[in-house]
Short mmCIF file of C-alpha atoms and ligand atoms in Angstrom, two decimals:
data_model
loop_
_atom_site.label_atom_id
_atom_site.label_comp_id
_atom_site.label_asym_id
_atom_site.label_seq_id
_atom_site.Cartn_x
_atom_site.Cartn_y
_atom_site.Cartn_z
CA UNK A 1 -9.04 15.41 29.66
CA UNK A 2 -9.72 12.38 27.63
CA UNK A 3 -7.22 11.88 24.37
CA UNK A 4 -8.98 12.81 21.40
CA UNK A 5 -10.30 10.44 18.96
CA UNK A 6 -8.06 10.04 15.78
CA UNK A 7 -11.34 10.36 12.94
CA UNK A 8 -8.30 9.15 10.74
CA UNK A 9 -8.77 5.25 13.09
CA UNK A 10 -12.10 5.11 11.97
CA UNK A 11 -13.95 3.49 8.79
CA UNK A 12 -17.81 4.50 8.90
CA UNK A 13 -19.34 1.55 11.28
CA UNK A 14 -16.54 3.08 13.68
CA UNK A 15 -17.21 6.20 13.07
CA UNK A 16 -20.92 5.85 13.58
CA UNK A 17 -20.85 3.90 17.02
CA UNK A 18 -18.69 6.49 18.04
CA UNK A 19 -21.07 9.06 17.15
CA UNK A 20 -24.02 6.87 18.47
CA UNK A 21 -21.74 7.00 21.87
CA UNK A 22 -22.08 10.58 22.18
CA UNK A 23 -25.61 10.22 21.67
CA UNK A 24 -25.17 11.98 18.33
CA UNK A 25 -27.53 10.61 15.31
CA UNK A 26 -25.42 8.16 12.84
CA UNK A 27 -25.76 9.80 9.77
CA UNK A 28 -23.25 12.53 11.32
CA UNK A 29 -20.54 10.21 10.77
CA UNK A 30 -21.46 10.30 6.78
CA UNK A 31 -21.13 13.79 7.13
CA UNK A 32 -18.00 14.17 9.24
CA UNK A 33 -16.45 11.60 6.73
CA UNK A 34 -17.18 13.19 3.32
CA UNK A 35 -15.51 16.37 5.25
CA UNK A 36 -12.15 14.18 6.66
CA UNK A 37 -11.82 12.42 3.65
CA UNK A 38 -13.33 13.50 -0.01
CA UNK A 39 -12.64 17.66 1.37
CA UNK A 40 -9.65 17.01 3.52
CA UNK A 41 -10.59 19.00 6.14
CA UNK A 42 -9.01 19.10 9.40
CA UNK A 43 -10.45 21.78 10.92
CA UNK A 44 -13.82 21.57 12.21
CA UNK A 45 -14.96 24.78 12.10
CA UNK A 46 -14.88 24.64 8.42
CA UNK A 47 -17.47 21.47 8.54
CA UNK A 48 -20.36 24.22 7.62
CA UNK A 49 -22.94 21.98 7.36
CA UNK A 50 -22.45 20.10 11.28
CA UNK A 51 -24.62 21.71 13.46
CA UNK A 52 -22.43 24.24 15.63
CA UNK A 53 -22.50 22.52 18.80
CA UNK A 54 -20.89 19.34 17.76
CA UNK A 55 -18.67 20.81 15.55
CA UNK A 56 -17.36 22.53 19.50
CA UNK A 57 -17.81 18.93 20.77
CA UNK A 58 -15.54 17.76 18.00
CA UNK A 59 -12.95 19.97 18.75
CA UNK A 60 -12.53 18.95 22.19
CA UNK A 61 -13.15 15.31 21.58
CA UNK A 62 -11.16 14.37 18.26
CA UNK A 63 -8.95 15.18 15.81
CA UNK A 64 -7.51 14.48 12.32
CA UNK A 65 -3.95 13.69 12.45
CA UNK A 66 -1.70 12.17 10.17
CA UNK A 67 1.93 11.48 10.46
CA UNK A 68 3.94 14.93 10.20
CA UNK A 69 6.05 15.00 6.87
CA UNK A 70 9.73 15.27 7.45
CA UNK A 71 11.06 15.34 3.89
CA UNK A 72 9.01 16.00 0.62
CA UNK A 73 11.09 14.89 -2.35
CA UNK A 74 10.37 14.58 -5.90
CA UNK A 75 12.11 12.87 -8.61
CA UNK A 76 13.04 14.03 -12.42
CA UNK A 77 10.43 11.70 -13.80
CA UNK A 78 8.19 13.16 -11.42
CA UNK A 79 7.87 10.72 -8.97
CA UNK A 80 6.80 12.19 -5.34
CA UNK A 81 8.22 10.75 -1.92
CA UNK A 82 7.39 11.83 1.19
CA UNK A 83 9.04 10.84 4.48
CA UNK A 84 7.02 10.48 7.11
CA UNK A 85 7.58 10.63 10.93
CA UNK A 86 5.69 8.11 13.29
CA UNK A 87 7.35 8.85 16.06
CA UNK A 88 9.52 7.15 18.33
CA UNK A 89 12.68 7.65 16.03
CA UNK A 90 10.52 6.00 13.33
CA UNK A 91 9.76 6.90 10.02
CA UNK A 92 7.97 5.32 6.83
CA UNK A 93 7.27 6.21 3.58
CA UNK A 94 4.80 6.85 0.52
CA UNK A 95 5.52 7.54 -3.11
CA UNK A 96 3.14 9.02 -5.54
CA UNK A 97 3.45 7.72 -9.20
CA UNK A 98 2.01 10.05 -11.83
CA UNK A 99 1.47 8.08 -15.09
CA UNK A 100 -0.48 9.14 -18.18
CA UNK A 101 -3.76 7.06 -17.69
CA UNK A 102 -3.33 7.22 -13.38
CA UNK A 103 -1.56 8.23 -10.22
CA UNK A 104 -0.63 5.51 -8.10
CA UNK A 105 -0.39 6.20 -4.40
CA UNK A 106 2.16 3.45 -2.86
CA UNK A 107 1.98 3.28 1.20
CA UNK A 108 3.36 1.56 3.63
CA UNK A 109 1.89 -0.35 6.67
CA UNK A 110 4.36 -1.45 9.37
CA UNK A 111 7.77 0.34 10.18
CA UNK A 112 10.56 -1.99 9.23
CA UNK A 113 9.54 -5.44 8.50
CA UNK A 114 9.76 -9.10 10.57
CA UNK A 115 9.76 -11.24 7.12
CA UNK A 116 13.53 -10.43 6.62
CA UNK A 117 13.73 -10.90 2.61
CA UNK A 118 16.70 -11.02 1.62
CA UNK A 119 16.80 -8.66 -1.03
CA UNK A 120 14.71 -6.18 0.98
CA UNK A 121 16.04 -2.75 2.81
CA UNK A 122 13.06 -2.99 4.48
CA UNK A 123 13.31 -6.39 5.46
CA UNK A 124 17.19 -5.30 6.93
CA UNK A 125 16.01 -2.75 9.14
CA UNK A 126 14.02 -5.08 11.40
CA UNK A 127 10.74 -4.91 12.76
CA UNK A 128 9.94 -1.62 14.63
CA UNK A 129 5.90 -1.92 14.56
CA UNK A 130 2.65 -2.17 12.73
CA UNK A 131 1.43 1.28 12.03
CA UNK A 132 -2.05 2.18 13.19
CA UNK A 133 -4.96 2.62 10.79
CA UNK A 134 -4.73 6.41 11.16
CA UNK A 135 -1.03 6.29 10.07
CA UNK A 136 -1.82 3.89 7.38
CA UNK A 137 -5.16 5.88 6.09
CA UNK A 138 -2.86 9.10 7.22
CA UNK A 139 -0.33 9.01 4.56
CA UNK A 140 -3.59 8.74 1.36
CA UNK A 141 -5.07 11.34 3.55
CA UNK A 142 -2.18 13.96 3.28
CA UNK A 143 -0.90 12.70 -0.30
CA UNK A 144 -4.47 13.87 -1.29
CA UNK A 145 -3.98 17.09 0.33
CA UNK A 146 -0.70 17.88 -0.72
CA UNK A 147 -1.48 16.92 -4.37
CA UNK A 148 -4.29 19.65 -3.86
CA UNK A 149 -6.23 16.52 -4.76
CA UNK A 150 -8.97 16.66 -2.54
CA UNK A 151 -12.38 16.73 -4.09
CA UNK A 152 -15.62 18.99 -3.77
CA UNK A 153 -17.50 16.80 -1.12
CA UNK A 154 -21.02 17.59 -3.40
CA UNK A 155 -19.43 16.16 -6.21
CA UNK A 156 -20.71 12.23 -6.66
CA UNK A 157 -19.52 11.18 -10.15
CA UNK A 158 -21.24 8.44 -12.14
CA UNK A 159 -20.03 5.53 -12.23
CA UNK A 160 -17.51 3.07 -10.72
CA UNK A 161 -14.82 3.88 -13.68
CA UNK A 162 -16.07 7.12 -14.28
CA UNK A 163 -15.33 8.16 -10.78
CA UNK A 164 -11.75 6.52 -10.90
CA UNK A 165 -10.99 8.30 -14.25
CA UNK A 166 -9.33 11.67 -14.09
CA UNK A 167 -8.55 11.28 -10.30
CA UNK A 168 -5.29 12.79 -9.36
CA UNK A 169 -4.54 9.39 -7.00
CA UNK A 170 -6.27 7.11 -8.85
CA UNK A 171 -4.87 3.53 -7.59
CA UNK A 172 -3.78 2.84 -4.08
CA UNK A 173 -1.37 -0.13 -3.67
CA UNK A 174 -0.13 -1.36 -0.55
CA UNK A 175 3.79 -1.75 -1.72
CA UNK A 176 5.87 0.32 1.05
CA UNK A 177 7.24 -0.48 3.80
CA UNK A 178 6.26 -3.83 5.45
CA UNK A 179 3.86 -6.59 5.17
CA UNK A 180 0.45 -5.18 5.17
CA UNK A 181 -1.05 -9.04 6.13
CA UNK A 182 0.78 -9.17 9.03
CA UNK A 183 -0.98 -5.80 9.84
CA UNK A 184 -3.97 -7.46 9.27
CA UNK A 185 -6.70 -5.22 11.74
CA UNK A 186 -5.24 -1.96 10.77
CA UNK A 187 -5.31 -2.45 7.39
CA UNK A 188 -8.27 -3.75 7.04
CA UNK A 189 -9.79 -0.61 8.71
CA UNK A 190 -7.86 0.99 6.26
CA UNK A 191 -8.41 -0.17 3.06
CA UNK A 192 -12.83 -0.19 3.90
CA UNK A 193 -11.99 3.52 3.71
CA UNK A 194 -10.53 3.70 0.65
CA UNK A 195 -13.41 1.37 -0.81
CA UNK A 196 -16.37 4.00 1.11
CA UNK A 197 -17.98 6.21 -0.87
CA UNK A 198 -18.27 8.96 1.42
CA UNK A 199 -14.33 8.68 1.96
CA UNK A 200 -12.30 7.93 -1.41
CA UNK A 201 -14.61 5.45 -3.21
CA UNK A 202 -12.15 2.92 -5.29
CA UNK A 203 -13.21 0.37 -6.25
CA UNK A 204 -11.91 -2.66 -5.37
CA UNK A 205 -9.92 -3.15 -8.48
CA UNK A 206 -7.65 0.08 -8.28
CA UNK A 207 -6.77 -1.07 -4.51
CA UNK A 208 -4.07 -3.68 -4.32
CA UNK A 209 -2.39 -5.27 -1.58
CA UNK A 210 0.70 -6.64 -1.91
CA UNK A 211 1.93 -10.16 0.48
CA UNK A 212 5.09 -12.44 0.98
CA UNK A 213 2.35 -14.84 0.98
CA UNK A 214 0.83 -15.12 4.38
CA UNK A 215 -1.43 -17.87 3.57
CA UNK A 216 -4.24 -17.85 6.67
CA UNK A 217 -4.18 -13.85 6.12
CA UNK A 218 -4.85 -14.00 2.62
CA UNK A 219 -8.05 -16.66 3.20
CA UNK A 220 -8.65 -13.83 5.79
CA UNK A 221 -8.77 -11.02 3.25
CA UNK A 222 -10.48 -13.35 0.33
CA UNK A 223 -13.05 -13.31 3.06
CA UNK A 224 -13.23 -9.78 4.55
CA UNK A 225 -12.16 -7.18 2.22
CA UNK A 226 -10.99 -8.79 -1.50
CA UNK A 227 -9.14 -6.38 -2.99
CA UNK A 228 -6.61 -6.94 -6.21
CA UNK A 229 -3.86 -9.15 -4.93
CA UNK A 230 -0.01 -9.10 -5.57
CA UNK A 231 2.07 -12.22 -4.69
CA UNK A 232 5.26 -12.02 -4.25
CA UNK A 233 7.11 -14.83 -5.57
CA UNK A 234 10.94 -14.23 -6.36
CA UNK A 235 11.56 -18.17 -6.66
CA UNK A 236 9.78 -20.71 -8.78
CA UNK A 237 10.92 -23.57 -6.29
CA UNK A 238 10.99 -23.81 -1.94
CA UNK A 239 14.67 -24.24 -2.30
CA UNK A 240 15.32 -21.32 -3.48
CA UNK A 241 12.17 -19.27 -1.97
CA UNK A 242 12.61 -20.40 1.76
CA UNK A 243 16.50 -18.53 1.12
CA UNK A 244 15.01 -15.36 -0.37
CA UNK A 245 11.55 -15.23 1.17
CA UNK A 246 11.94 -16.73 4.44
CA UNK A 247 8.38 -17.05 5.16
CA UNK A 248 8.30 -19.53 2.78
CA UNK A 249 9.71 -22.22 5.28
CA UNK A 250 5.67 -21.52 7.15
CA UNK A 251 3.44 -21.26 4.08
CA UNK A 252 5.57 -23.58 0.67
CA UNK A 253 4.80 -22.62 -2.92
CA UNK A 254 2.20 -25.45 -2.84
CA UNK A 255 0.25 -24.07 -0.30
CA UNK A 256 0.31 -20.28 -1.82
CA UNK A 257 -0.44 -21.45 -5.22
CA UNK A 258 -3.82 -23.01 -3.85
CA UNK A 259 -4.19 -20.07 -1.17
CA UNK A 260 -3.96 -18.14 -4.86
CA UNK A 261 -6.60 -20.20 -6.33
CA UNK A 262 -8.92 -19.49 -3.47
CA UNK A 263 -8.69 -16.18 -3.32
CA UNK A 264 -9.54 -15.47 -7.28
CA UNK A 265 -12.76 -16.93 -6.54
CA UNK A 266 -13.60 -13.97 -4.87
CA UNK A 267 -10.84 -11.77 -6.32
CA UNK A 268 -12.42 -7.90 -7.59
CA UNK A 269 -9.74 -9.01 -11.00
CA UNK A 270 -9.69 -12.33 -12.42
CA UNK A 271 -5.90 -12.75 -12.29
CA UNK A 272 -3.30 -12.64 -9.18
CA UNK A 273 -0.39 -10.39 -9.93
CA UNK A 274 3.07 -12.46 -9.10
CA UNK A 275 6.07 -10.13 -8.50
CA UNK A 276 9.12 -11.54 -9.30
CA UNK A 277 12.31 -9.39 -8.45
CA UNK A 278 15.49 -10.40 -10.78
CA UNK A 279 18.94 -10.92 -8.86
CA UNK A 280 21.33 -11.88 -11.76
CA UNK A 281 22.55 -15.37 -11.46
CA UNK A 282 19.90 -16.29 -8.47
CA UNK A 283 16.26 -16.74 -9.73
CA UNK A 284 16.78 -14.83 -13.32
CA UNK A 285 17.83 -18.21 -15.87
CA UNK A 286 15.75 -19.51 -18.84
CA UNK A 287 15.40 -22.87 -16.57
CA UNK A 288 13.82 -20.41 -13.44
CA UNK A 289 10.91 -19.10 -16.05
CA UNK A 290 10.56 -22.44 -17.24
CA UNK A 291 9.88 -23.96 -13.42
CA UNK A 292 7.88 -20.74 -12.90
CA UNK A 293 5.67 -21.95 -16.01
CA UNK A 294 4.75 -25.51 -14.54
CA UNK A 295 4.29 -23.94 -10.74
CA UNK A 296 1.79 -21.54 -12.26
CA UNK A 297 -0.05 -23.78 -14.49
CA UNK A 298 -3.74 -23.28 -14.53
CA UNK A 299 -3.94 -20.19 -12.24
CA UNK A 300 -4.64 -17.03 -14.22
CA UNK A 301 -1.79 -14.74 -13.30
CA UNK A 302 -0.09 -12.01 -15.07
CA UNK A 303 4.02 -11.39 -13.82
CA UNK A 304 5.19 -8.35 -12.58
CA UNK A 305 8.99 -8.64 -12.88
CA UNK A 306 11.09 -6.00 -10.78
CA UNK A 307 15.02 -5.19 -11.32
CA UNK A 308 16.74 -4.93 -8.60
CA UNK A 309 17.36 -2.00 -6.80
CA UNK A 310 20.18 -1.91 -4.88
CA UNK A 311 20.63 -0.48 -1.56
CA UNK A 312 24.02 -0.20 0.56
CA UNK A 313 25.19 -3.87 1.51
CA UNK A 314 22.93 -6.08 -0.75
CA UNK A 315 24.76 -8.88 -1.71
CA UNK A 316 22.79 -8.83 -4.88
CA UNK A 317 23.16 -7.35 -8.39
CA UNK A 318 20.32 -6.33 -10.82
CA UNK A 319 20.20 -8.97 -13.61
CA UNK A 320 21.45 -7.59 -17.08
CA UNK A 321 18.14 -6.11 -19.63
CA UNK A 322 18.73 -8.33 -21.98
CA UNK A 323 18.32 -11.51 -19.54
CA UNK A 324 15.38 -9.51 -18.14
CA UNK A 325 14.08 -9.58 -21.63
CA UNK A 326 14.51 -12.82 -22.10
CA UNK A 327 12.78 -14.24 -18.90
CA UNK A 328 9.80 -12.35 -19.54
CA UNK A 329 9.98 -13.38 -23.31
CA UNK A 330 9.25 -16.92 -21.91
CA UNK A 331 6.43 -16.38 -19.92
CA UNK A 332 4.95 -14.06 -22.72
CA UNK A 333 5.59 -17.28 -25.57
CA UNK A 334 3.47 -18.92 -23.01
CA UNK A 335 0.44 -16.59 -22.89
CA UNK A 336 1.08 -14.68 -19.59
CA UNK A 337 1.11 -10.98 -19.69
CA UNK A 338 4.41 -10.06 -18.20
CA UNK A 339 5.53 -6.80 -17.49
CA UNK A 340 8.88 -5.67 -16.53
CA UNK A 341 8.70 -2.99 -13.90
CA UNK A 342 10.10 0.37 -14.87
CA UNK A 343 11.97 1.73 -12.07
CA UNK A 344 10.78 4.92 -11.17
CA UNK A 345 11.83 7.63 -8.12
CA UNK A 346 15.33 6.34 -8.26
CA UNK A 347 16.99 9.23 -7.84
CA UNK A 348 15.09 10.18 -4.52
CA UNK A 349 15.65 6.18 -3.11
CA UNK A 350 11.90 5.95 -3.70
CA UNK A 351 12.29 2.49 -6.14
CA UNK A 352 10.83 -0.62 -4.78
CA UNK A 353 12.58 -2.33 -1.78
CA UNK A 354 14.67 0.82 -1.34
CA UNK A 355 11.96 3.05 1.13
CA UNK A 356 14.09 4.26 4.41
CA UNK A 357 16.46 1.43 4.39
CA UNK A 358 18.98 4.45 6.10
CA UNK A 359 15.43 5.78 7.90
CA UNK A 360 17.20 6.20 11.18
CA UNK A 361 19.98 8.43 9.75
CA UNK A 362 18.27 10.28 7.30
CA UNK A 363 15.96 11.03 10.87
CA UNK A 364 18.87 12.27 12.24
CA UNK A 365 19.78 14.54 9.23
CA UNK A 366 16.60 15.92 8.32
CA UNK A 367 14.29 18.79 9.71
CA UNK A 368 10.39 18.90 9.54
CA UNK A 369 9.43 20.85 6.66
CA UNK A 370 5.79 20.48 6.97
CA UNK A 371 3.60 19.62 10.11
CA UNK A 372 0.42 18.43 9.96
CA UNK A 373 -1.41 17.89 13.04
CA UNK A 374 -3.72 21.11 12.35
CA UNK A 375 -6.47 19.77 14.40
CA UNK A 376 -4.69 18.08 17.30
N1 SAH B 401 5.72 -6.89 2.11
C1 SAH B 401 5.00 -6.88 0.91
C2 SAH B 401 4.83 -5.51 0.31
C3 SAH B 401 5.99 -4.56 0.39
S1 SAH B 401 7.39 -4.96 -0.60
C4 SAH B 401 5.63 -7.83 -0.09
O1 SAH B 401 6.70 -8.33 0.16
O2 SAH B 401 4.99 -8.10 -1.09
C5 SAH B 401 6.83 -4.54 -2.25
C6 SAH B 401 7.56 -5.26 -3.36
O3 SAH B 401 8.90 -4.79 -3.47
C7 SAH B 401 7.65 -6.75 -3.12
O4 SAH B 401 7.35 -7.48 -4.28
C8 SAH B 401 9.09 -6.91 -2.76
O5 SAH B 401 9.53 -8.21 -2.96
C9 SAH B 401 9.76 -5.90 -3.64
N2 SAH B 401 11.13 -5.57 -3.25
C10 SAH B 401 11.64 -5.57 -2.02
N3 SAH B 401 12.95 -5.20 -2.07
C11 SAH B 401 13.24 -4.97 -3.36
C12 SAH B 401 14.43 -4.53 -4.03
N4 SAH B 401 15.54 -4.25 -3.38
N5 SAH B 401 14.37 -4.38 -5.38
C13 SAH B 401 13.21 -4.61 -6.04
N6 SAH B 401 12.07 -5.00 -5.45
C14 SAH B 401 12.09 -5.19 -4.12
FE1 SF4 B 402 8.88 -7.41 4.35
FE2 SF4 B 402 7.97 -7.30 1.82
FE3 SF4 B 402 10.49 -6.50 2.42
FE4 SF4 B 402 9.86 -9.10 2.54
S1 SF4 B 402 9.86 -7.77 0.70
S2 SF4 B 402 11.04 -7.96 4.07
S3 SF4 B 402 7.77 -9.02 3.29
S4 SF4 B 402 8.59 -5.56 3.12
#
């Protein structure tokens, strides 16, 4: 027998020609995708409204399988993680940020990472490989689930912000583990999911993907599938940049800042988000902000500034609050909206830069609490 189809691989042109190849009508694949997606169905049988037949055919030909959850943590401050097994003696992450106005659902794409950053537990572990759409569209798909926030597939909502309001995962950013542009096919597959409205219907805005700056890939993206884009910056000069962000030595700050430009003429927001993570005494001084000013100049941007979070080895500290405050003081007195990340999950490891940097020994520890390969 054949292996079954992963529905999770599919966005709706896939899902359609693979219908078409059964000799099944297309609008089947609407169907079978408000079920997978908007109900969170895995089980065919429940699909009432799939004629019989193929709902048997379905069984034997595909299923709906997401990675199987190995640890399900959540934080004081109410921050969700779960640990996720890919197989192969790899596992990712996701974290689920609940916030008054919206949830934010933060996912990874590859396990481990080849960009090497040096502040980065991901970037230490290595590269292990790019995870597959299903795994990618797997961990939204179970995070809906498990946050029992899988919606009535009649209901349609009005419109774009009135659908996004009151969602339990309201904003999907691509933030975990890895670099989703070097992921490019997968993700992309991926994130026209999140944007269908018979799957989870975002809009554009609430979706953000996050990049070390992979220049072609973001022209690629700008093209394909613009979404709200995060930069990661961490330097305001190559120097400095091609030590902490390696792929800087392929793609300079002069090339990114006009790869920036480009992409905001498509951009779903009419800023770029520039993360900038502060390691005291590296990239955190008064004279750093100030270079960051004039490398910025005349690209709408808003800054996104991260502390630290250590992880076990780092040869970095987290720069003091009150330099932190004073950075961003000098990028506000110059009229860009600067936030300072507030670190959240850090009691479960699930702050920024710290997802499964001990992966392979926490695989060793841990024990599957929660399978989920119902249809497989
Ligand atoms: N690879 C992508 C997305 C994943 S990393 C990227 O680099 O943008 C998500 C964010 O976490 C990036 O801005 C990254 O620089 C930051 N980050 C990585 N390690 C960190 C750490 N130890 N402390 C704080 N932020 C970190
Ligand atoms: Fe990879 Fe992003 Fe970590 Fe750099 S910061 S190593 S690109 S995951």
């Amino acid at each position: 027998m054949s292996t079954p189809v992963n529905l999770l691989d599919l966005d709706l042109d896939g899902l359609t020609t693979w219908f078409e190849s059964l000799g099944e009508k297309p609008f089947r694949a609407r169907q079978v995708m408000r079920w997978v997606h908007r109900e969170g169905c895995a089980e065919f049988d429940r699909m009432t409204d799939v004629a019989k037949a193929l709902r048997a055919r379905l069984a034997g030909q595909a299923c709906v399988r997401a990675p199987a959850v190995m640890r399900d943590s959540v934080s004081v401050d109410g921050t969700r993680k779960w640990l996720l097994d890919v197989g192969g003696g790899n596992a990712v992450e996701s974290v689920f940020i609940p916030e008054a106005t919206r949830g934010t659902l933060c996912i990874s794409t590859q396990a481990g990472c080849a960009l090497d950053c040096a502040f980065c537990s991901t970037g230490k572990q290595g590269f292990n490989r790019n995870l597959a759409t299903g795994e990618i569209l797997g961990q939204l798909w179970l995070a809906n689930r498990l946050l029992g926030a899988a919606r009535d597939p009649q209901g349609d909502g009005g419109g774009e912000d009135e659908r996004d309001n009151g969602r339990v995962i309201s904003n999907v950013v691509l933030m975990g583990m890895g670099e989703p542009l070097a992921n490019f096919d997968s993700v992309l597959v991926a994130l026209r999911v999140m944007l269908d409205d018979y799957a989870y219907g975002l809009s554009r805005r609430r979706v953000t993907v996050s990049t070390s700056g992979i220049v072609p890939a973001m022209d690629r993206l700008r093209e394909e599938c613009p979404v709200a884009l995060a930069v990661s910056l961490h330097a305001p000069d190559d120097a400095l940049r091609d030590r902490l962000v390696p792929i800087n030595r392929k793609y300079p700050l002069q090339a990114l800042m006009a790869a920036c430009a480009r992409y905001l003429e498509r951009a779903p927001r009419d800023f770029i988000t520039f993360e900038y993570v502060m390691l005291d005494g590296v990239n955190d001084s008064d004279a750093h902000a100030r270079q960051l000013l004039s490398l910025v100049r005349g690209l709408p941007c808003k800054f996104n500034l991260i502390p630290f979070n250590p992880f076990p080895d780092s040869p970095f500290r987290r720069s003091p609050q009150q330099r932190i405050q004073r950075f961003a003081g000098i990028l506000v007195d110059a009229g860009i909206v600067t936030t300072v990340r507030r670190t959240r999950g850090e009691d479960v490891d699930a702050a920024c830069g710290q997802l499964a940097g001990q992966v392979q020994d926490r695989t060793r520890r841990t024990v599957p609490i929660h399978a989920s390969r119902e249809a497989c």
